[in-house]
Short mmCIF file of C-alpha atoms and ligand atoms in Angstrom, two decimals:
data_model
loop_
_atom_site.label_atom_id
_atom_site.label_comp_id
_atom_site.label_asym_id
_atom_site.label_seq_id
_atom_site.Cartn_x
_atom_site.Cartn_y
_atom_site.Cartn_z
CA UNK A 1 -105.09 26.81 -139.81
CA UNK A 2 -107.90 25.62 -137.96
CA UNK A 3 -111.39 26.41 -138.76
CA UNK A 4 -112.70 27.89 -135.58
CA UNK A 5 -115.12 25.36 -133.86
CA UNK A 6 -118.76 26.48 -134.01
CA UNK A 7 -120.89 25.81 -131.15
CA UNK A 8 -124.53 25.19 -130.71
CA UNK A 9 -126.20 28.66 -128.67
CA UNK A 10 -127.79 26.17 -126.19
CA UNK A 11 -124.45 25.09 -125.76
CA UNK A 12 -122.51 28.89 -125.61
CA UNK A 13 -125.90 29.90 -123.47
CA UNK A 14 -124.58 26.88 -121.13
CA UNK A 15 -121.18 27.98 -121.17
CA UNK A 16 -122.27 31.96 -120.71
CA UNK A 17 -124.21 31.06 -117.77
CA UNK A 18 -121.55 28.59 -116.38
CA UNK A 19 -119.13 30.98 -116.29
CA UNK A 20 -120.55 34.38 -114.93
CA UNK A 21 -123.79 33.52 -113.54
CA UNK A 22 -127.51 33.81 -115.01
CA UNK A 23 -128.16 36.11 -117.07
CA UNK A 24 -131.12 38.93 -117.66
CA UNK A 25 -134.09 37.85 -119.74
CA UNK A 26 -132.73 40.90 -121.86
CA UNK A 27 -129.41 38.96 -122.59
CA UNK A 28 -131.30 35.88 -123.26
CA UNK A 29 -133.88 37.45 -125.71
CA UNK A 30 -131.22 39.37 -127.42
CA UNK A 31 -128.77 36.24 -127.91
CA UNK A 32 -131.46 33.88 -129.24
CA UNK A 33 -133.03 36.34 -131.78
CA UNK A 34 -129.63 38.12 -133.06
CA UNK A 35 -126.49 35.88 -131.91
CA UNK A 36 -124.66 36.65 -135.14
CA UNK A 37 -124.29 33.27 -135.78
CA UNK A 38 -127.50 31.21 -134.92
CA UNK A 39 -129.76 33.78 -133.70
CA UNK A 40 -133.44 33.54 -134.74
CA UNK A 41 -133.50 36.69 -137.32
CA UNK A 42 -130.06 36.08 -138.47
CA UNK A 43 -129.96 32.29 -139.30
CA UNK A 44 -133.32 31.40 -140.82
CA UNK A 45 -136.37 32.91 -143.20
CA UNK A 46 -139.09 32.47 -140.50
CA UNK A 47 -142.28 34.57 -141.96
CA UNK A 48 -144.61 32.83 -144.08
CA UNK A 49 -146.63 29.63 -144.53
CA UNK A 50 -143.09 27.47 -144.31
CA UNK A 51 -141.75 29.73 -141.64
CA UNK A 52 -143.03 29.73 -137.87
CA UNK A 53 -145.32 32.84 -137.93
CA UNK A 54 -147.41 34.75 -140.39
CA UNK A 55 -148.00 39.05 -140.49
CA UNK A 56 -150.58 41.16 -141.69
CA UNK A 57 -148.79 41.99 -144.79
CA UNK A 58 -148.34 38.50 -145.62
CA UNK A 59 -151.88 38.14 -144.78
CA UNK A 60 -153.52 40.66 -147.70
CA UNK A 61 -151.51 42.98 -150.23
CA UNK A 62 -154.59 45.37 -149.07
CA UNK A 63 -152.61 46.01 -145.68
CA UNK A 64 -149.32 47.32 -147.19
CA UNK A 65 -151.07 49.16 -149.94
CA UNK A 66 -153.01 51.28 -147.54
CA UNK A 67 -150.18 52.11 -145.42
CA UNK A 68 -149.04 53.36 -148.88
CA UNK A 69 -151.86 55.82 -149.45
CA UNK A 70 -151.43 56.91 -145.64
CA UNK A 71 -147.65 57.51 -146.50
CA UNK A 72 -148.75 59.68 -150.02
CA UNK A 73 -151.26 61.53 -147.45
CA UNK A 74 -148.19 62.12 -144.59
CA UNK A 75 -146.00 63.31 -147.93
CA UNK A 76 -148.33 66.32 -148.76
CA UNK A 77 -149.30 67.18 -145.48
CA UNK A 78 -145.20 67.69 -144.98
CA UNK A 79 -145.36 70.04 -148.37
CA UNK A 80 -144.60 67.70 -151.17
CA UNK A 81 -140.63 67.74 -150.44
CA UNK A 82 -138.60 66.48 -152.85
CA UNK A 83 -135.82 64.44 -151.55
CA UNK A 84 -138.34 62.11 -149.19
CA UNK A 85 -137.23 59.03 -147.84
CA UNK A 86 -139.69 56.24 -146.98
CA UNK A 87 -138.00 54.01 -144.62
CA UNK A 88 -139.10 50.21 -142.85
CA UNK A 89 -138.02 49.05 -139.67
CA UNK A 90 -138.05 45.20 -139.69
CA UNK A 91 -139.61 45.05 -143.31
CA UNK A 92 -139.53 41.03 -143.12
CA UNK A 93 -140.00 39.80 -146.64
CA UNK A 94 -140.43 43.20 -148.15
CA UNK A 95 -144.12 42.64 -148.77
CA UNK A 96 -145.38 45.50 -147.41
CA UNK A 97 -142.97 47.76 -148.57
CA UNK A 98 -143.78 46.11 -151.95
CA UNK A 99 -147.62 46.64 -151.70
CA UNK A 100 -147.09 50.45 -150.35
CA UNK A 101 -144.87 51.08 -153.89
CA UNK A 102 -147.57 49.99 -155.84
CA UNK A 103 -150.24 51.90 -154.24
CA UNK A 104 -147.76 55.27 -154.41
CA UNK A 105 -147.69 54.16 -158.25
CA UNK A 106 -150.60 56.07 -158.39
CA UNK A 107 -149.00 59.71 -157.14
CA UNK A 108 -145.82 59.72 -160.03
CA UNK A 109 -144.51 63.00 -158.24
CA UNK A 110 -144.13 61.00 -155.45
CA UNK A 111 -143.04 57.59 -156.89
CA UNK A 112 -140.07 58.83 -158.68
CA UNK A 113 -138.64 60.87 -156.52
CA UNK A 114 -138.80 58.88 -153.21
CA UNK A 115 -135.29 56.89 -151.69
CA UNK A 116 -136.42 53.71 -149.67
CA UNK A 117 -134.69 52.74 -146.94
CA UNK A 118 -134.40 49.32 -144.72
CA UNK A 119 -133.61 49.26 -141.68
CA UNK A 120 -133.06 45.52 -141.22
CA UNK A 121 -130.03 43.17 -139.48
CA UNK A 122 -130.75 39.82 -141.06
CA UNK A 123 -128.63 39.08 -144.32
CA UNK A 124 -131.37 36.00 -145.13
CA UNK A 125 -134.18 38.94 -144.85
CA UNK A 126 -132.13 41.34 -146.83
CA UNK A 127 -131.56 39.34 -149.62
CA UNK A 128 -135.49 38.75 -149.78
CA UNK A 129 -136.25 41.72 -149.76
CA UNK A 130 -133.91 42.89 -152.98
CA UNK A 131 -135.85 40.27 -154.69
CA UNK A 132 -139.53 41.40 -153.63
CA UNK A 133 -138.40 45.03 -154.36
CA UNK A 134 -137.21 44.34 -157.87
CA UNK A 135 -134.88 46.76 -159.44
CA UNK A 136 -136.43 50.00 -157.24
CA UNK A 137 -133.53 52.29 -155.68
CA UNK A 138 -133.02 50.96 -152.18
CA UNK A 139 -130.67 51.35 -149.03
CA UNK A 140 -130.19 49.11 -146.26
CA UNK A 141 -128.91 50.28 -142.81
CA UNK A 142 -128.72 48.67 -139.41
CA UNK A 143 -130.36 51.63 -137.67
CA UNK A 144 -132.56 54.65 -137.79
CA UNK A 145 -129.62 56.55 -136.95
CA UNK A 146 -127.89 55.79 -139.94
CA UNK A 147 -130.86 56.61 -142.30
CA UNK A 148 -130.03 60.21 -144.07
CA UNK A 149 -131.25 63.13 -142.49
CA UNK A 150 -134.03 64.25 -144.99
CA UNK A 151 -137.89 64.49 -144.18
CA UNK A 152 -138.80 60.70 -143.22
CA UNK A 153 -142.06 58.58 -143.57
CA UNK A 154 -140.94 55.56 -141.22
CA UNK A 155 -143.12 52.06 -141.09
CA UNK A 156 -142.55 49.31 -138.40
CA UNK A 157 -145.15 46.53 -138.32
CA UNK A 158 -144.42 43.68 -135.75
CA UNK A 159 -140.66 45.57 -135.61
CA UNK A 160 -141.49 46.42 -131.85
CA UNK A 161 -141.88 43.35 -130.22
CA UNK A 162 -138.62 41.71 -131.67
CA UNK A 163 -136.49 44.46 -129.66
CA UNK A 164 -135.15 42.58 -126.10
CA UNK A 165 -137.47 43.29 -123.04
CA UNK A 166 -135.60 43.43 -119.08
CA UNK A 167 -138.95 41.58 -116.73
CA UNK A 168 -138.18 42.63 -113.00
CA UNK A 169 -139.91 41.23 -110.25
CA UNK A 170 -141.46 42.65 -107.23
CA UNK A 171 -139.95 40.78 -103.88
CA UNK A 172 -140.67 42.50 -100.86
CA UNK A 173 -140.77 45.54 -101.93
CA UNK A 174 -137.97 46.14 -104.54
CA UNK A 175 -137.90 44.94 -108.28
CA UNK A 176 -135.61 42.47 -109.33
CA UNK A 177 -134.11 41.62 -112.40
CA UNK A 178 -135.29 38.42 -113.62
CA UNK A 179 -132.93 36.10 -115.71
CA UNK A 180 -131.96 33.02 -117.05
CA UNK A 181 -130.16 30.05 -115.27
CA UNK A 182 -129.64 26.35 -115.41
CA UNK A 183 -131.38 24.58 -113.03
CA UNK A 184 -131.33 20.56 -112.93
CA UNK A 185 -129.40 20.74 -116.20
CA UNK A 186 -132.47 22.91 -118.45
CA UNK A 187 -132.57 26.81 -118.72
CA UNK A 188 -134.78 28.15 -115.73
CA UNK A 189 -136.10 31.27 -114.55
CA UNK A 190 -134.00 32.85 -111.63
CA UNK A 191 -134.12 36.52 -109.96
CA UNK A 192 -131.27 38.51 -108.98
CA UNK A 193 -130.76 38.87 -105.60
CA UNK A 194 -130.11 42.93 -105.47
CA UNK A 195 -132.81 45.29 -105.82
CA UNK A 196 -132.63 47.14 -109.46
CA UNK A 197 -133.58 50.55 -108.28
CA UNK A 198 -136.31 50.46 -110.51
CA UNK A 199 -138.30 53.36 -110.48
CA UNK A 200 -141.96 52.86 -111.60
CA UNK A 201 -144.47 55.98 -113.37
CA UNK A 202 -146.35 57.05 -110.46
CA UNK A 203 -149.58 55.75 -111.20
CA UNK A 204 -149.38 51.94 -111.38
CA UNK A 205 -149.23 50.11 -108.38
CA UNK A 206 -146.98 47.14 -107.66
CA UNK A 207 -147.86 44.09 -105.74
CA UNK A 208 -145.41 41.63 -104.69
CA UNK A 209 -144.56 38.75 -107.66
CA UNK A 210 -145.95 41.04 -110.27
CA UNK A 211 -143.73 41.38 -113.18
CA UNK A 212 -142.87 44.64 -115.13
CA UNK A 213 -141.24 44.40 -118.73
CA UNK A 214 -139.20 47.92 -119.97
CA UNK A 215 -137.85 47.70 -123.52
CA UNK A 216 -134.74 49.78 -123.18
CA UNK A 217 -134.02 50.64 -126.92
CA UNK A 218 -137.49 52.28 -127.22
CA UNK A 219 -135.40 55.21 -125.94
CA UNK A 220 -132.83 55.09 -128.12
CA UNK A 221 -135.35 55.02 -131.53
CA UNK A 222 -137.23 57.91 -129.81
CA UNK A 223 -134.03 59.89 -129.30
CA UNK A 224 -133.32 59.31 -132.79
CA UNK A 225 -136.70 60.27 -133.99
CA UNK A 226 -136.50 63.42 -131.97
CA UNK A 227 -133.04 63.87 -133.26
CA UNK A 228 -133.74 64.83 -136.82
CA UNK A 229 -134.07 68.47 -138.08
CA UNK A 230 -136.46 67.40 -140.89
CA UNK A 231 -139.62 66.20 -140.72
CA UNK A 232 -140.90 62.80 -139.73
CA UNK A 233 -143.98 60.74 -139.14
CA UNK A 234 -143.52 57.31 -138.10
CA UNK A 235 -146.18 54.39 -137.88
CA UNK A 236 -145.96 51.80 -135.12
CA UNK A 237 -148.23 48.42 -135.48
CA UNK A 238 -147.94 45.47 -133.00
CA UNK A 239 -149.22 43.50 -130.65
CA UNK A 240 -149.58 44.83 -127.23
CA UNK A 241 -151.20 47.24 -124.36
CA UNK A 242 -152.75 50.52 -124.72
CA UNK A 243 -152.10 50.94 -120.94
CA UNK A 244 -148.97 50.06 -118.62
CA UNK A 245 -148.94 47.36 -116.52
CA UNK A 246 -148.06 43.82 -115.09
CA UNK A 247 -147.44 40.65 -116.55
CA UNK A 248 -144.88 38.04 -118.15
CA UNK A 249 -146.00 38.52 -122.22
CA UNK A 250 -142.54 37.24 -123.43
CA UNK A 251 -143.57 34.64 -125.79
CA UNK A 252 -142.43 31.77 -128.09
CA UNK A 253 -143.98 31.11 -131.67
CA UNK A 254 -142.55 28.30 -133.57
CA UNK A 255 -144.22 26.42 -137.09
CA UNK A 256 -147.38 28.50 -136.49
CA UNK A 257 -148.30 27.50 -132.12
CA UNK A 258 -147.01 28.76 -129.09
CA UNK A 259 -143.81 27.09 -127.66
CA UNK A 260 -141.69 27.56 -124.00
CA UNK A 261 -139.11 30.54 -124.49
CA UNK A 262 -136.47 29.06 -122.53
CA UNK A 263 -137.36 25.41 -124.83
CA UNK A 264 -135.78 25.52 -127.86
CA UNK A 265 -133.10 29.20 -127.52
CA UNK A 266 -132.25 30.38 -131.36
CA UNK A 267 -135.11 27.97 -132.78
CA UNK A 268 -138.22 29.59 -131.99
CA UNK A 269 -139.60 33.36 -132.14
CA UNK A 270 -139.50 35.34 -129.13
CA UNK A 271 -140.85 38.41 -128.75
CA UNK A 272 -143.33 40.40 -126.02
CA UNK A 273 -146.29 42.99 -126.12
CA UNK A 274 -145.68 46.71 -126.65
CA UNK A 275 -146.36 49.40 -124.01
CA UNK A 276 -147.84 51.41 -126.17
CA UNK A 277 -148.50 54.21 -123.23
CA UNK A 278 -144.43 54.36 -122.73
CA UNK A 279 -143.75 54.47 -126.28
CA UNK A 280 -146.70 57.57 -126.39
CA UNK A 281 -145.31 59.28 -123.36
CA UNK A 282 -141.56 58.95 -124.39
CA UNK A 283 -142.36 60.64 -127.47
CA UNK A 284 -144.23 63.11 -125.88
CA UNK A 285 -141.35 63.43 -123.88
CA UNK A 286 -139.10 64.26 -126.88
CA UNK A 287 -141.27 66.67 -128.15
CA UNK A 288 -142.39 65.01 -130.76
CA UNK A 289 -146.66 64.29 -131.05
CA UNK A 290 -148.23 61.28 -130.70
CA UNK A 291 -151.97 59.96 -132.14
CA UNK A 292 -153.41 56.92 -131.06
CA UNK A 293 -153.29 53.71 -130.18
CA UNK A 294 -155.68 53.31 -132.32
CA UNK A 295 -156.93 49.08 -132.65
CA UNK A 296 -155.87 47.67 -136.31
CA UNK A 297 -159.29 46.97 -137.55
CA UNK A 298 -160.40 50.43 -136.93
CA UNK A 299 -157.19 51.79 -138.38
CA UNK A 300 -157.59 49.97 -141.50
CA UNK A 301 -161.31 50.32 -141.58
CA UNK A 302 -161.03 53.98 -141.56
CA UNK A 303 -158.61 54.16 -144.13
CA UNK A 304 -160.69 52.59 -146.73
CA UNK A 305 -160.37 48.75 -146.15
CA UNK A 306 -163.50 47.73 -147.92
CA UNK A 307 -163.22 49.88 -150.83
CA UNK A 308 -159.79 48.34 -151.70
CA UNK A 309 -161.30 45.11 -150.88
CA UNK A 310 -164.33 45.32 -153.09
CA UNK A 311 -162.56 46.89 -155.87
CA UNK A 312 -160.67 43.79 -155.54
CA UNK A 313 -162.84 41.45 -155.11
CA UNK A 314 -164.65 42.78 -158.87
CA UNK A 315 -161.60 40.99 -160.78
CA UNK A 316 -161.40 37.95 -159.06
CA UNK A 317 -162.13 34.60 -159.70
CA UNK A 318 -164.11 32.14 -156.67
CA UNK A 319 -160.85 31.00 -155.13
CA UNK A 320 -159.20 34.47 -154.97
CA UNK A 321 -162.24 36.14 -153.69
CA UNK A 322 -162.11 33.53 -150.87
CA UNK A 323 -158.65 34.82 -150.08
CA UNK A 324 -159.56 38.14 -150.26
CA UNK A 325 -162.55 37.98 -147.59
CA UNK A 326 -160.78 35.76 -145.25
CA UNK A 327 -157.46 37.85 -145.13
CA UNK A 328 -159.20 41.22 -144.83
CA UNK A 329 -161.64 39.76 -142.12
CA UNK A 330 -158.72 38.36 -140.50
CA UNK A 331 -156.76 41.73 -140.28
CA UNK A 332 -160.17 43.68 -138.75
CA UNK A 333 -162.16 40.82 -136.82
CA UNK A 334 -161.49 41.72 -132.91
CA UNK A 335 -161.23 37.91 -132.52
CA UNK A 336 -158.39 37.48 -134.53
CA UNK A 337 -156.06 40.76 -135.41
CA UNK A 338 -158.51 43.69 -135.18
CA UNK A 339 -157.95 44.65 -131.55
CA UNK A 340 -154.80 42.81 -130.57
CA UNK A 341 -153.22 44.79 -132.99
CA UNK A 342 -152.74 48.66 -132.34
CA UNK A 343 -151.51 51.44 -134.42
CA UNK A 344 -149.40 54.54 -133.12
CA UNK A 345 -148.20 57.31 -135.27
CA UNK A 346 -145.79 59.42 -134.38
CA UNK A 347 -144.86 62.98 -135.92
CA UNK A 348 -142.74 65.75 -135.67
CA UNK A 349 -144.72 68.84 -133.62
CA UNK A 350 -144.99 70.56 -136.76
CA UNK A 351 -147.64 68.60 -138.44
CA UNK A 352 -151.10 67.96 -138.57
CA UNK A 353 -152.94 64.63 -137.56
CA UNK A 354 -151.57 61.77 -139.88
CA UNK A 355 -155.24 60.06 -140.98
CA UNK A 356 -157.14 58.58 -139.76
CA UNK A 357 -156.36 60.27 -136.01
CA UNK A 358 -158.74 63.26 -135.57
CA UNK A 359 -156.21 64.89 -132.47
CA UNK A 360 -152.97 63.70 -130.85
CA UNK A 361 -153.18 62.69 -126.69
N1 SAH B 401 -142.44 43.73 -140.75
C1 SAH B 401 -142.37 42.40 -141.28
C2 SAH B 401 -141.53 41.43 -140.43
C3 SAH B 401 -141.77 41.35 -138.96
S1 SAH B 401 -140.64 40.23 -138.18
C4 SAH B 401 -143.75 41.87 -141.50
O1 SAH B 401 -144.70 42.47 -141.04
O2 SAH B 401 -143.89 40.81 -142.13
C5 SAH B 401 -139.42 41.30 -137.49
C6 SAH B 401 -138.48 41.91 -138.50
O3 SAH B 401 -137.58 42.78 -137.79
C7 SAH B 401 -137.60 40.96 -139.28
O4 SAH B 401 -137.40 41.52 -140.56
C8 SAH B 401 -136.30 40.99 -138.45
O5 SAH B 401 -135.19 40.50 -139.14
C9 SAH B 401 -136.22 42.44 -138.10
N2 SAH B 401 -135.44 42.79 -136.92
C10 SAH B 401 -135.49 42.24 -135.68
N3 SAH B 401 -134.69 42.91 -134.81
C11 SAH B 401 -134.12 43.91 -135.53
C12 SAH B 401 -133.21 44.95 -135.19
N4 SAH B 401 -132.73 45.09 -133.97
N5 SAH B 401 -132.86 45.83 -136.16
C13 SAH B 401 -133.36 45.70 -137.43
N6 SAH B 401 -134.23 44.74 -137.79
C14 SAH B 401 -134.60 43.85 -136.87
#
């Protein structure tokens, strides 16, 4: 039998587009970071020094081991339950998840008795993650929904932005939906011709050519947050807006700079900002509370950054202490991740503030 031919995704985008017509931005994103054959996630290891981008938990082990104190904090404010899953979406090289075990070290009642679960779709990132997590009990899934339904501490740093944004674009007073074609033989920006119907919250305005992104399975994780009878408390950190609004923020990272999405499809990163006032208000909507956003730097700051740090920094030699005060700086500084870089928790109605948010909006 033949081996069935395998074609480049430039060259099935090609095809794709030959054959039915542009497609949406949404179609694009999705096929070049999870076409199960060559998509970006699912065909390479791209976090790290080697890889095309680098995270805050890759940055300093001080980032993953605080979200682990904030998850032993979460655990007792939910009554100590026994049979507590801590899950990751998108945990990347299992670094943070790593970090957070070894802070929770410190809370045995805890440490034994919690199930860890990954929510990841990349076999590459799977496999690295069984090696940074050792011989700890752990479960992958493919989504939230499939995670058991016991009370859940959830993490998702720089999860968000992977997920597939629709852009529309305001013509004359309707939004269209703005996609991909080929135009003089390269991948181009084209609109669709019918209005999408789009129906904007009340209080942003639209002008004509501004652009509004909508990331539609925000809904669908929300649903499923709001769809569990135990309790949960989830933590959000990304890049992105505290407010809605306008703009084009799909972007392209590749080997550490920023690239053209439509250059290289499959090759390079692509990802855009949150709207962290939709993901707030959709939450809200579900009944669930929300706290924050809340910038990174503060977030971190507040939860005892610079003790870690120090207490750190006491055992180390020159060159380590050197790492140390860079990474942490690099993870607060507003002119690097401090501000960029927001934090939204997310918890069932039932529960009290997750620290360091005095109230929820
Ligand atoms: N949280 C990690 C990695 C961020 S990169 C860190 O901070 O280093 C995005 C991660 O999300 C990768 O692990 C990627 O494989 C995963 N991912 C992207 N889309 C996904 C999806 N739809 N479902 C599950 N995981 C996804």
């Amino acid at each position: 039998m033949l081996a069935k031919a395998t074609i480049s995704l430039v060259d099935s985008l090609r095809q794709r587009i030959a054959n039915h017509g542009p497609i949406s931005v949404y179609d694009y994103m999705q096929a070049c970071l999870a076409d199960p054959a060559s998509g970006y996630y699912i065909a390479r290891q791209p976090i790290g020094k080697s890889g095309d981008f680098i995270t805050a938990p890759e940055i300093s082990q001080i980032f993953g081991e605080l979200l682990g104190l904030w998850a032993v904090n979460v655990w007792q404010s939910m009554g100590e339950p026994d049979n507590i899953v801590l899950a990751e979406l998108g945990p990347g090289r299992g670094t943070l998840m790593a970090d957070a075990l070894r802070a929770i070290k410190s809370v045995p009642q805890l440490h034994k008795r919690i199930s860890i679960a990954l929510i990841e779709t990349s076999p590459i990132l799977r496999e690295a993650q069984a090696d940074a997590l050792g011989n700890f009990d752990v479960g992958w899934f493919d989504a939230i929904e499939e995670v058991p339904d016991a009370p859940l501490i959830l993490l998702a740093n720089e999860f968000l932005d992977a997920l597939p944004v629709r852009q529309y674009i305001r013509r004359s007073g309707g939004w269209h939906e703005r996609c991909v074609g080929i135009d003089q033989g390269a991948f181009a920006y084209v609109e669709s011709d019918q209005a999408s119907g789009l129906d904007l919250p009340a209080e942003l305005a639209d002008d004509d050519d501004a652009i509004f992104e909508t990331r539609p399975s925000v809904a669908n994780l929300i649903a499923a947050l709001a769809a569990r009878t135990k309790p949960v408390a989830a933590l959000f950190i990304d890049y992105g807006h505290e407010r809605s609004g306008f703009g084009d923020t799909l972007q392209a990272v590749r080997g550490h700079g920023f690239a053209d999405p439509l250059e290289a499809p499959g090759e390079a990163d692509l990802s855009a900002h949150v709207d962290f006032a939709d993901l707030a208000r959709r939450a809200r909507a579900a009944g669930l509370k929300s706290f924050g956003p809340m910038p990174q730097g503060e977030f971190l700051l507040k939860l005892g950054l610079e003790m870690r740090r120090d207490r750190l920094l006491q055992a180390a030699n020159p060159e380590q202490r050197q790492t140390i005060v860079t990474g942490t700086d690099r993870l607060t500084d507003r002119r690097v991740m401090g501000e960029l870089f927001k934090v939204l928790a997310i918890t069932s109605s039932t529960l009290p503030p997750p620290p360091p948010f005095p109230e929820a909006n």
